[in-house]
PDB file of C-alpha atoms in Angstrom:
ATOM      1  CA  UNK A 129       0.000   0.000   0.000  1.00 45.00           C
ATOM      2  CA  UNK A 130       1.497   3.099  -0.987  1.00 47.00           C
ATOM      3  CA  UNK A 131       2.208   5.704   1.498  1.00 48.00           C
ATOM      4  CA  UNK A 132       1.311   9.608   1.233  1.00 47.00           C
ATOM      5  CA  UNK A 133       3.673  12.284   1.662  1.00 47.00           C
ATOM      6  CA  UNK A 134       2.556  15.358   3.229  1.00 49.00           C
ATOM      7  CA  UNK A 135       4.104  18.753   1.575  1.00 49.00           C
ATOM      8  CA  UNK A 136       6.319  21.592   3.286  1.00 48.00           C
ATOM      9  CA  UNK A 137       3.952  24.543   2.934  1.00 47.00           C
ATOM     10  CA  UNK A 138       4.511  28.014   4.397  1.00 45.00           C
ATOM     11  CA  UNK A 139       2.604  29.305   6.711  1.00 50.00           C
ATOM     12  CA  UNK A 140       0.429  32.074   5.806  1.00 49.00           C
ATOM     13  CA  UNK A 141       0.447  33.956   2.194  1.00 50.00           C
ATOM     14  CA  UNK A 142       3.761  35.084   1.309  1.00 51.00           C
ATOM     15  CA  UNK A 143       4.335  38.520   1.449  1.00 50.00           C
ATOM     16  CA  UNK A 144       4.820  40.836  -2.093  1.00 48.00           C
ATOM     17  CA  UNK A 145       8.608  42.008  -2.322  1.00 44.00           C
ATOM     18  CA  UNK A 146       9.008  45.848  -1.741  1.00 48.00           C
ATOM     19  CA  UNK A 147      12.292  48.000  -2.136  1.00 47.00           C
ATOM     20  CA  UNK A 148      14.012  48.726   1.115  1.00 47.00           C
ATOM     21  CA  UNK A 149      13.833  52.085   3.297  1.00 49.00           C
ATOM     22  CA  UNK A 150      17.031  54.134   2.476  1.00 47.00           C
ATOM     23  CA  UNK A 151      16.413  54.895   6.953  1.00 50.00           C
ATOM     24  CA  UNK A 152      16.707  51.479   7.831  1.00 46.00           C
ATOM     25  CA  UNK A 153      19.859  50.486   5.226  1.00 46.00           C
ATOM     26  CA  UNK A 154      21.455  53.674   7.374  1.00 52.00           C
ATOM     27  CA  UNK A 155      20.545  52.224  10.053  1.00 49.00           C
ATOM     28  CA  UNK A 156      22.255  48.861   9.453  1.00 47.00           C
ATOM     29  CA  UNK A 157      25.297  50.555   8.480  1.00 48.00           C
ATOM     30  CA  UNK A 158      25.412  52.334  11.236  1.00 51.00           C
ATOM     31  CA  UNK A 159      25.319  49.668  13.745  1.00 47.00           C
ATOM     32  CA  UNK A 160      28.528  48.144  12.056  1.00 44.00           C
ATOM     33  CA  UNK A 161      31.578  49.638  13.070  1.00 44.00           C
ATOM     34  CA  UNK A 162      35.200  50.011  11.570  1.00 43.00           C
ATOM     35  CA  UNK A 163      36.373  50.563   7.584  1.00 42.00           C
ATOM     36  CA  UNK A 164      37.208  47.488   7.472  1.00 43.00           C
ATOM     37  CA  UNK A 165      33.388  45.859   7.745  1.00 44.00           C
ATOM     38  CA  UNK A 166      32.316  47.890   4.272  1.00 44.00           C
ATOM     39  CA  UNK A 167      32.231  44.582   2.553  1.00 43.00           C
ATOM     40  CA  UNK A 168      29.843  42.969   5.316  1.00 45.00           C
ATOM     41  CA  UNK A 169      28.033  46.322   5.138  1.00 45.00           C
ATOM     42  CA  UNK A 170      27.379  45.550   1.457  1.00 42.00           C
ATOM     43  CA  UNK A 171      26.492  42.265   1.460  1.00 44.00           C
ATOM     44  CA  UNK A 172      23.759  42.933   4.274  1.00 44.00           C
ATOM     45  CA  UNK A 173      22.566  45.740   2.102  1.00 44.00           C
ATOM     46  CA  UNK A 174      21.946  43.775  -1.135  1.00 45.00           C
ATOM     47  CA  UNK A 175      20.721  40.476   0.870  1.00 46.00           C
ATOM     48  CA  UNK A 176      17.828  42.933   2.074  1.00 43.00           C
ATOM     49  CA  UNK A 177      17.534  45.016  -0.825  1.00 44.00           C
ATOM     50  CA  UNK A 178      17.001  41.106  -3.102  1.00 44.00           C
ATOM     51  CA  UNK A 179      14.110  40.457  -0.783  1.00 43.00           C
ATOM     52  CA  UNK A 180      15.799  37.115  -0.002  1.00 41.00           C
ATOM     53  CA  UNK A 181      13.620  34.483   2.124  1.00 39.00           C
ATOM     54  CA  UNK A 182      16.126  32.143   3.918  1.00 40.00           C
ATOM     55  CA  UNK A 183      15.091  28.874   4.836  1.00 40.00           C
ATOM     56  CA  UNK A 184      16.201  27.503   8.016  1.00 41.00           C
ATOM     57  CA  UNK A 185      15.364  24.269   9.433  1.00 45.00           C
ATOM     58  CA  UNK A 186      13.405  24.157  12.482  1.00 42.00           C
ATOM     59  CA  UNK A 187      15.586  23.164  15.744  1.00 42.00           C
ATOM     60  CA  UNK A 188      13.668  19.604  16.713  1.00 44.00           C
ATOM     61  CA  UNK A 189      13.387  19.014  12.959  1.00 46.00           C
ATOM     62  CA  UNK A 190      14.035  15.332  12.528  1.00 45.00           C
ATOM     63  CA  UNK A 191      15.688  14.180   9.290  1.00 49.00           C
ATOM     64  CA  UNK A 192      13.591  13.066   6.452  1.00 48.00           C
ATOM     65  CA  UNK A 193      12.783   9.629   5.771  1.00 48.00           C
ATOM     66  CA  UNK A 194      10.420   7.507   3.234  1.00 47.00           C
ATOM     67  CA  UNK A 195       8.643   5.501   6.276  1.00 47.00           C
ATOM     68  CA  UNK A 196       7.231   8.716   7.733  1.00 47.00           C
ATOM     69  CA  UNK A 197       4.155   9.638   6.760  1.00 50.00           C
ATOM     70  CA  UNK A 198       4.412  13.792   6.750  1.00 53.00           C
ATOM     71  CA  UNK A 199       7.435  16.518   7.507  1.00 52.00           C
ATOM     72  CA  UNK A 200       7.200  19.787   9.491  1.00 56.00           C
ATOM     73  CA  UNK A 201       7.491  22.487   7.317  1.00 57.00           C
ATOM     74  CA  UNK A 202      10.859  24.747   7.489  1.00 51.00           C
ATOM     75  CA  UNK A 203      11.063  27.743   9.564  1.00 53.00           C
ATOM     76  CA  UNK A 204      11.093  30.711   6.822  1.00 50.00           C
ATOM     77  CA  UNK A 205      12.413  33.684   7.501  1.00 46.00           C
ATOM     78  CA  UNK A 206      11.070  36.195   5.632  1.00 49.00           C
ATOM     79  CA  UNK A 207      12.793  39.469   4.420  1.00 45.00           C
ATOM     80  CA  UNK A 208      11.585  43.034   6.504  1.00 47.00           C
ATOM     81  CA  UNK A 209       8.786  44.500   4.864  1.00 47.00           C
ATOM     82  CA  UNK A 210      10.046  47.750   3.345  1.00 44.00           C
ATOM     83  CA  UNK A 211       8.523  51.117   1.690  1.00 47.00           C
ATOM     84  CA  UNK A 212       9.554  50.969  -1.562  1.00 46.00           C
ATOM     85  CA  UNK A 213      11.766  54.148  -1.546  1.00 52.00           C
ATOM     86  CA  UNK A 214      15.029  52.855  -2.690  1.00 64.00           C
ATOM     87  CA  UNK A 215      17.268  50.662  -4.978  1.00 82.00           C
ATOM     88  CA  UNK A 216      20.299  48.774  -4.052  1.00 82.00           C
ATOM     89  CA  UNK A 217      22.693  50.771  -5.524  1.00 84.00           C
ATOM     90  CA  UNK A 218      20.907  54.012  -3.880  1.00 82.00           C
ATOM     91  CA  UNK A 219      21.800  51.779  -0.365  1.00 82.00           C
ATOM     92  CA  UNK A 220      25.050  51.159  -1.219  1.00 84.00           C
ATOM     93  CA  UNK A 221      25.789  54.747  -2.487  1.00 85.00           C
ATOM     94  CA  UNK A 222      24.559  55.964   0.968  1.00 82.00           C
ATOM     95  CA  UNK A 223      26.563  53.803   2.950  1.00 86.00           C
ATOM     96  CA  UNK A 224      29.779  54.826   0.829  1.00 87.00           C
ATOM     97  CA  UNK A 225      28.668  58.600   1.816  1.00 87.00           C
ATOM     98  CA  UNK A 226      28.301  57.302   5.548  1.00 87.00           C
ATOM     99  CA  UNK A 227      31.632  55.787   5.039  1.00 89.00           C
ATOM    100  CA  UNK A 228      33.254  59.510   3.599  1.00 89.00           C
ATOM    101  CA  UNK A 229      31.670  61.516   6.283  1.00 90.00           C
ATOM    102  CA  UNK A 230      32.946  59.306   9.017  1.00 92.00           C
ATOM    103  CA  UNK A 231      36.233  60.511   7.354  1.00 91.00           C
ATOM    104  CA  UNK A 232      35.955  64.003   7.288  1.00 92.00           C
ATOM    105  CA  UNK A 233      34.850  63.637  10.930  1.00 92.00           C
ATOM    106  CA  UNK A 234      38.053  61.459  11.786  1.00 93.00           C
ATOM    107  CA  UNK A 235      40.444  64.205   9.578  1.00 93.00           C
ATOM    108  CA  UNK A 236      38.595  67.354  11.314  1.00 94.00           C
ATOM    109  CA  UNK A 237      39.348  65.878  15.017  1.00 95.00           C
ATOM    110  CA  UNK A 238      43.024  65.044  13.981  1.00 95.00           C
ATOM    111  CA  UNK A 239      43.348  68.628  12.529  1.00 94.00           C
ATOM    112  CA  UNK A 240      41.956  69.899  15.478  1.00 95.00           C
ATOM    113  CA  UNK A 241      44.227  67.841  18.158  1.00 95.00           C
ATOM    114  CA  UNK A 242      47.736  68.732  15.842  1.00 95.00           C
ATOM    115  CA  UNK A 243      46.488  72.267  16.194  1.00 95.00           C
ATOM    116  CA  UNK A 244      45.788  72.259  19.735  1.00 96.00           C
ATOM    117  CA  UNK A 245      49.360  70.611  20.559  1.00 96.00           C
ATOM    118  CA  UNK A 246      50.874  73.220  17.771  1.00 96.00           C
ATOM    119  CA  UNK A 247      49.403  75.548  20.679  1.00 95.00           C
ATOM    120  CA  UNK A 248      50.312  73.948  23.626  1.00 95.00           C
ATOM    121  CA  UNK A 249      54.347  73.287  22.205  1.00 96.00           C
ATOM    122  CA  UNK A 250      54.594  77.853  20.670  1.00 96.00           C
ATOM    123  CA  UNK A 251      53.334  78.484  24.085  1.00 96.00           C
ATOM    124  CA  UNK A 252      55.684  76.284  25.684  1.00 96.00           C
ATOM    125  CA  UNK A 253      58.378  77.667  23.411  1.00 96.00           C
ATOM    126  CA  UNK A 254      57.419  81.476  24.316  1.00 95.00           C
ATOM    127  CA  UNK A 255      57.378  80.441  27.958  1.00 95.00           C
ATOM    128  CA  UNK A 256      60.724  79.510  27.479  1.00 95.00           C
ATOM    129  CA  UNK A 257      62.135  82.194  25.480  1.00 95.00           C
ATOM    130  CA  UNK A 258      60.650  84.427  27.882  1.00 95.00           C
ATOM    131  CA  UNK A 259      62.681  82.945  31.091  1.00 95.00           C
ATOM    132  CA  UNK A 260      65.579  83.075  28.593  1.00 95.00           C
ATOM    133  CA  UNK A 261      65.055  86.800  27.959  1.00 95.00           C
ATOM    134  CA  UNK A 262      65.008  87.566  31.546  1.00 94.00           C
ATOM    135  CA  UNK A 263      67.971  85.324  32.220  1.00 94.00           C
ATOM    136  CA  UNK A 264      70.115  86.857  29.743  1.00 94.00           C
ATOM    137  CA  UNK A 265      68.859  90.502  30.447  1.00 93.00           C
ATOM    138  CA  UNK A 266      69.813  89.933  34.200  1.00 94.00           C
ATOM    139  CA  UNK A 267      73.410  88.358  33.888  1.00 92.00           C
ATOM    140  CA  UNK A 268      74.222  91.452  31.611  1.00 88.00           C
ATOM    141  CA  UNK A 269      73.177  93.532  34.477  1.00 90.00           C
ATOM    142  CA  UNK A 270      75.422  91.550  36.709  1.00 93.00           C
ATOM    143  CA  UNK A 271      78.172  91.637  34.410  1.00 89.00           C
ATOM    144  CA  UNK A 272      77.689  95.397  33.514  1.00 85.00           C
ATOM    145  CA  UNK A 273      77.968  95.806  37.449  1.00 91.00           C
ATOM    146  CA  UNK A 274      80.612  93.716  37.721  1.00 94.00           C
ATOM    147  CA  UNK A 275      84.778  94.978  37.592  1.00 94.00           C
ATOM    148  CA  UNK A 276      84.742  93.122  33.849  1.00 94.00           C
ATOM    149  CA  UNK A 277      81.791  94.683  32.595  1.00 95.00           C
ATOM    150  CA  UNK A 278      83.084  98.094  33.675  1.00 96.00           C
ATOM    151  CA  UNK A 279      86.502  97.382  31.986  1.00 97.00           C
ATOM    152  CA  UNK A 280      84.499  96.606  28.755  1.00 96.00           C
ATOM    153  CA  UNK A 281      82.481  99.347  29.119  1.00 96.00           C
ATOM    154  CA  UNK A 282      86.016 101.717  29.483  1.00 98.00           C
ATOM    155  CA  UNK A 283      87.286 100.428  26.226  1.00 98.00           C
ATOM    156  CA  UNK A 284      83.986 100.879  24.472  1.00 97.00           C
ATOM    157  CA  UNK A 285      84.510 104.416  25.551  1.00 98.00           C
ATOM    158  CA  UNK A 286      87.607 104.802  24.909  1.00 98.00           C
ATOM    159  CA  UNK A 287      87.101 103.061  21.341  1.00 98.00           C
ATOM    160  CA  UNK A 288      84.247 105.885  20.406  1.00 98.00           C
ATOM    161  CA  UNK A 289      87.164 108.306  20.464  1.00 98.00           C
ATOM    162  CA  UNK A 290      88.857 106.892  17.857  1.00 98.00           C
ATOM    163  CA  UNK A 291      90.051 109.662  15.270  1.00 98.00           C
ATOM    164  CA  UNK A 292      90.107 112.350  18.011  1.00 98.00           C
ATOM    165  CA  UNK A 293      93.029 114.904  18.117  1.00 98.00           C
ATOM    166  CA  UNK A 294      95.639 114.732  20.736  1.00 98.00           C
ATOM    167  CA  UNK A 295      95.272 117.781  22.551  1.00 98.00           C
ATOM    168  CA  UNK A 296      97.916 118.206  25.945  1.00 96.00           C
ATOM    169  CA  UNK A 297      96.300 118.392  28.783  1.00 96.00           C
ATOM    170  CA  UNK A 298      92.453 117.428  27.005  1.00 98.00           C
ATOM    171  CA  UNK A 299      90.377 115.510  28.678  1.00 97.00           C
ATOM    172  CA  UNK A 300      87.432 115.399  26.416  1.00 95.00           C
ATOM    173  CA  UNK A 301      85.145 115.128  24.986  1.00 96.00           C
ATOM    174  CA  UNK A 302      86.572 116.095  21.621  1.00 96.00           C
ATOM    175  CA  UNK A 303      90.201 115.974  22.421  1.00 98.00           C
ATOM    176  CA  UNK A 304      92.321 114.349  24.745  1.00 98.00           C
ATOM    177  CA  UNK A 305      96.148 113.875  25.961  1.00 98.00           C
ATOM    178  CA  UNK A 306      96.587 109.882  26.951  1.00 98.00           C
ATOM    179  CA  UNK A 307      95.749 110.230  30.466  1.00 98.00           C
ATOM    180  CA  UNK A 308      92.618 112.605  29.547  1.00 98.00           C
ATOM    181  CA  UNK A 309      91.487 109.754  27.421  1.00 98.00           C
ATOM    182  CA  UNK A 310      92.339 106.393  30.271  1.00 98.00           C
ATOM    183  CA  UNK A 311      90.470 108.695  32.667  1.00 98.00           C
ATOM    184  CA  UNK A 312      87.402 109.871  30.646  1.00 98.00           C
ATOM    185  CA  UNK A 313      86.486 106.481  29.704  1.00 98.00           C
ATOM    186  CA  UNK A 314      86.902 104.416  32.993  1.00 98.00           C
ATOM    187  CA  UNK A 315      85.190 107.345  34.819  1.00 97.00           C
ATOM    188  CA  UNK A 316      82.208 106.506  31.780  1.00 97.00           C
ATOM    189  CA  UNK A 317      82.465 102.938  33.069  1.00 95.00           C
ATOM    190  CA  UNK A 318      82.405 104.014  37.004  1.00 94.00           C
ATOM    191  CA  UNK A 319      85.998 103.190  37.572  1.00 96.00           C
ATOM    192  CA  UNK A 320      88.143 106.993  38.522  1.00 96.00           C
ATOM    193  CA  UNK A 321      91.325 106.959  37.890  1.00 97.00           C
ATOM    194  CA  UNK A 322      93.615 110.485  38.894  1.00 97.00           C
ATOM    195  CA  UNK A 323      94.637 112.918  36.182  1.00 98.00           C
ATOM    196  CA  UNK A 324      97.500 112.027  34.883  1.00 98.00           C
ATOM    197  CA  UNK A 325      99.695 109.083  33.988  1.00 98.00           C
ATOM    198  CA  UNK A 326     101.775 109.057  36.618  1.00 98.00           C
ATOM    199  CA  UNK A 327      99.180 109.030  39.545  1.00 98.00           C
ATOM    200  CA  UNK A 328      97.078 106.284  37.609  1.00 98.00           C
ATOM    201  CA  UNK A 329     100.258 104.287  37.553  1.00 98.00           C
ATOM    202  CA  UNK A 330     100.783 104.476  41.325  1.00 97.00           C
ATOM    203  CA  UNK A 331      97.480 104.081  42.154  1.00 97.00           C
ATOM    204  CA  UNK A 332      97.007 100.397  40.210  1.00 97.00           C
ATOM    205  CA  UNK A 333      98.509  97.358  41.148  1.00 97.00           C
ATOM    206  CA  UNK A 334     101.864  96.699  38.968  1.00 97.00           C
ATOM    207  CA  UNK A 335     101.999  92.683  37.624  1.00 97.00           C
ATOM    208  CA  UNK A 336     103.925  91.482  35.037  1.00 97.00           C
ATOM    209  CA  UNK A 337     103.739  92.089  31.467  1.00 97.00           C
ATOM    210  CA  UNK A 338     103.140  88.161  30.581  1.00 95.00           C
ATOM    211  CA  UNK A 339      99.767  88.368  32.751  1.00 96.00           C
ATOM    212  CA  UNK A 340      98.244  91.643  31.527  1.00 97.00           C
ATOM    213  CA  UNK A 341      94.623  91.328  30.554  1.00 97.00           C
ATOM    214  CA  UNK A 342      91.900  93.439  28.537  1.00 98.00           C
ATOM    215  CA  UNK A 343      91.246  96.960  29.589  1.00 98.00           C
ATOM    216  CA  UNK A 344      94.726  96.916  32.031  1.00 98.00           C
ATOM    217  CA  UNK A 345      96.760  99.304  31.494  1.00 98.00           C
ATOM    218  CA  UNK A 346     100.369 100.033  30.199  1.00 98.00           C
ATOM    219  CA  UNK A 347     102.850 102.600  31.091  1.00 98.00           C
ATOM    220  CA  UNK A 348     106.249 104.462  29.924  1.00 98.00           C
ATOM    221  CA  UNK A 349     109.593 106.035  31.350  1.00 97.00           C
ATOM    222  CA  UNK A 350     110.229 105.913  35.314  1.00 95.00           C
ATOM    223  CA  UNK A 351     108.765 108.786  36.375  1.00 96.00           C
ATOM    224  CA  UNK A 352     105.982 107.965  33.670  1.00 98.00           C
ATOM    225  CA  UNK A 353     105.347 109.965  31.265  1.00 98.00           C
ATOM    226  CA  UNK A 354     102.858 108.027  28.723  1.00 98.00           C
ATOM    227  CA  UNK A 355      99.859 105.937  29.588  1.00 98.00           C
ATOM    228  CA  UNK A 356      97.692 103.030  27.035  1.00 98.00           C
ATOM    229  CA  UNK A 357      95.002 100.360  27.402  1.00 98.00           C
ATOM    230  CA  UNK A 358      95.618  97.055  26.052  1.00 98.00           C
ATOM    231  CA  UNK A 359      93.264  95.568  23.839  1.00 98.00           C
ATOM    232  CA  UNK A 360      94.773  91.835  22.831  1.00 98.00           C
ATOM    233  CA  UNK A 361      98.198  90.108  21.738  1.00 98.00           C
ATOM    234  CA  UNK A 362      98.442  89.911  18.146  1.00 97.00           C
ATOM    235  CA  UNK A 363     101.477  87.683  16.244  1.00 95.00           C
ATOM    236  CA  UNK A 364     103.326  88.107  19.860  1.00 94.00           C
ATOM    237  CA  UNK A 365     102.398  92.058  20.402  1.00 96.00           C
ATOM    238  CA  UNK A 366     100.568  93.695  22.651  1.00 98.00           C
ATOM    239  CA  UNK A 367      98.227  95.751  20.910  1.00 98.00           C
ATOM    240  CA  UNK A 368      97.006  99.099  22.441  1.00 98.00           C
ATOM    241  CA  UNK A 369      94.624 101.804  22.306  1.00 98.00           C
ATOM    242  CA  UNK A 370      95.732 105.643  23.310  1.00 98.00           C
ATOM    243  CA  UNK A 371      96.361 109.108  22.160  1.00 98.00           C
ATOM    244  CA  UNK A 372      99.991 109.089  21.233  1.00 97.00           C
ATOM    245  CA  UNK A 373     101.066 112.557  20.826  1.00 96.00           C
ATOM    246  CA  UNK A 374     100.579 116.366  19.303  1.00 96.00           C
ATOM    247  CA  UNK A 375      99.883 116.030  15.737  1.00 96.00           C
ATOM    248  CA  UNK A 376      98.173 112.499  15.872  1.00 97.00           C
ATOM    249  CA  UNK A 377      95.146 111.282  17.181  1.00 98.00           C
ATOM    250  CA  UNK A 378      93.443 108.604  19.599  1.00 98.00           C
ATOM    251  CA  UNK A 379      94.153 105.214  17.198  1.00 98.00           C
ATOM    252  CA  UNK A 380      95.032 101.673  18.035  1.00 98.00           C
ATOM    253  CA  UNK A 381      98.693 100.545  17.043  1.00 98.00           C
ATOM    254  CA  UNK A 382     101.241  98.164  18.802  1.00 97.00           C
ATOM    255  CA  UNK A 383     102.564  98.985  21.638  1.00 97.00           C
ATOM    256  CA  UNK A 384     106.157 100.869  22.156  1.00 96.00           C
ATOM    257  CA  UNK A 385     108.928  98.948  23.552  1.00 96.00           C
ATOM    258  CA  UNK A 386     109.833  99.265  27.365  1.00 97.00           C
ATOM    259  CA  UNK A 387     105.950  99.331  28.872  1.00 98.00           C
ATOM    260  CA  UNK A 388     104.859  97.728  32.347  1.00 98.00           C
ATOM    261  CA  UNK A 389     101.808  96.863  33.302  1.00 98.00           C
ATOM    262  CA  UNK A 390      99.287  98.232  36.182  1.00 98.00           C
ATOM    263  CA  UNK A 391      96.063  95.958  36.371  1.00 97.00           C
ATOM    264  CA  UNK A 392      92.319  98.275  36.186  1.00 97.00           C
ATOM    265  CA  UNK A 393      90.967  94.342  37.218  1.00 93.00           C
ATOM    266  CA  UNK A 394      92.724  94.748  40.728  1.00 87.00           C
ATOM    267  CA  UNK A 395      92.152  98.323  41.491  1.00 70.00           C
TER     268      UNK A 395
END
């Protein structure tokens, strides 16, 4: 006796397929994170946007077989009933737009962070540059104060007369005999010195020639009679700066054999 078969059949009338709401394909691709899930994004999209029913087999289904007499129909899952609004390739072209503006988001927020820490490190660096300032500006003061910075200051003096005519007994601020010029610009520099050469000679400490230093000075003749600040050694002679004599004027030239040497930097 032959034996019937039963037939899967679904349950209820299937439904009509409708295009799927642009909203709700946003929706799925929002809900997937990461650049790298575009593909899974896409193949979601078009599954939906195909209408696809997908079988799947119930959980206590038992296998098929001739000797039973029926078989439960399959689970269907049927695909989200949509407005028809949309095609697939208008889902997909709004995901790749969700995809671009997630971009521009991601480059504005870097753009903003590298110019927030451009901010932070220039106002860092002016911090900085500041203290620097301030630094500098005060050990100048301290060294302008200092014996050194007053010797320097001398010779800057004393270097502004350059070209000036040798005058006897001149002491500025035009013309000048040596010991007018050695006293004008150390008094400049706060340092006094007496009038003439032979009183600034016994009033600084005399050390020898070997250890004479910038802005010391150098003397002639015993009494003295000539007076000279020394600048630097140059190919083994002292070099000096002075008015030399009637008819020339305050210059720099090496020094004249038989000087000695009275220090300004122990006075």
């Amino acid at each position: 006796m032959s034996k019937s078969v039963s037939h899967p059949a679904h349950r209820g009338a299937p439904r009509p397929f409708r295009s799927p709401n642009v909203s709700i394909a946003r929706t799925i691709a929002g809900s997937l994170s990461g650049h790298g899930k575009l593909l899974g994004r896409i193949t979601l999209a078009s599954g939906i946007a195909a209408g696809a029913l997908v079988a799947v087999p119930a959980a206590n289904a038992a296998p098929a077989s001739h000797e039973t007499t029926s078989v439960e129909p399959a689970k269907v899952v049927e695909a989200p009933t949509l407005e028809a609004s949309a095609t697939p390739t208008a889902m997909l072209t709004d995901i790749k737009q969700l995809e671009r503006a997630v971009e521009v988001q991601e480059r504005k927020a870097e753009a903003a962070r590298k110019a927030a820490e451009a901010k932070r490190k220039a106002a860092i660096a002016a911090k900085k540059a500041a203290e620097a300032k301030k630094k500098a500006e005060a050990e100048a003061k301290a060294f302008a104060a200092s014996q050194e910075g007053k010797i320097e200051r001398a010779i800057s003096v004393a270097s502004e007369q350059i070209g000036d005519p040798y005058v006897w007994g001149a002491t500025g601020p035009s013309s000048f005999d040596c010991s007018g010029l050695t006293q004008y610009a150390f008094s400049a520099a706060g340092i006094e010195l007496p009038r003439v050469s032979r009183d600034q000679a016994a009033a600084l400490p005399t050390i020898p020639n070997d250890q004479i230093q910038r802005g010391d000075l150098m003397f002639w003749g015993s009494p003295v009679y000539h007076v000279g600040i020394f600048l630097r050694w140059e190919n083994g002679q002292a070099i000096m700066l002075h008015a030399p004599k009637p008819g020339a004027s305050v210059r720099e030239e090496a020094a004249w054999d038989g000087w000695f040497a009275g220090s300004t930097h122990q006075a």
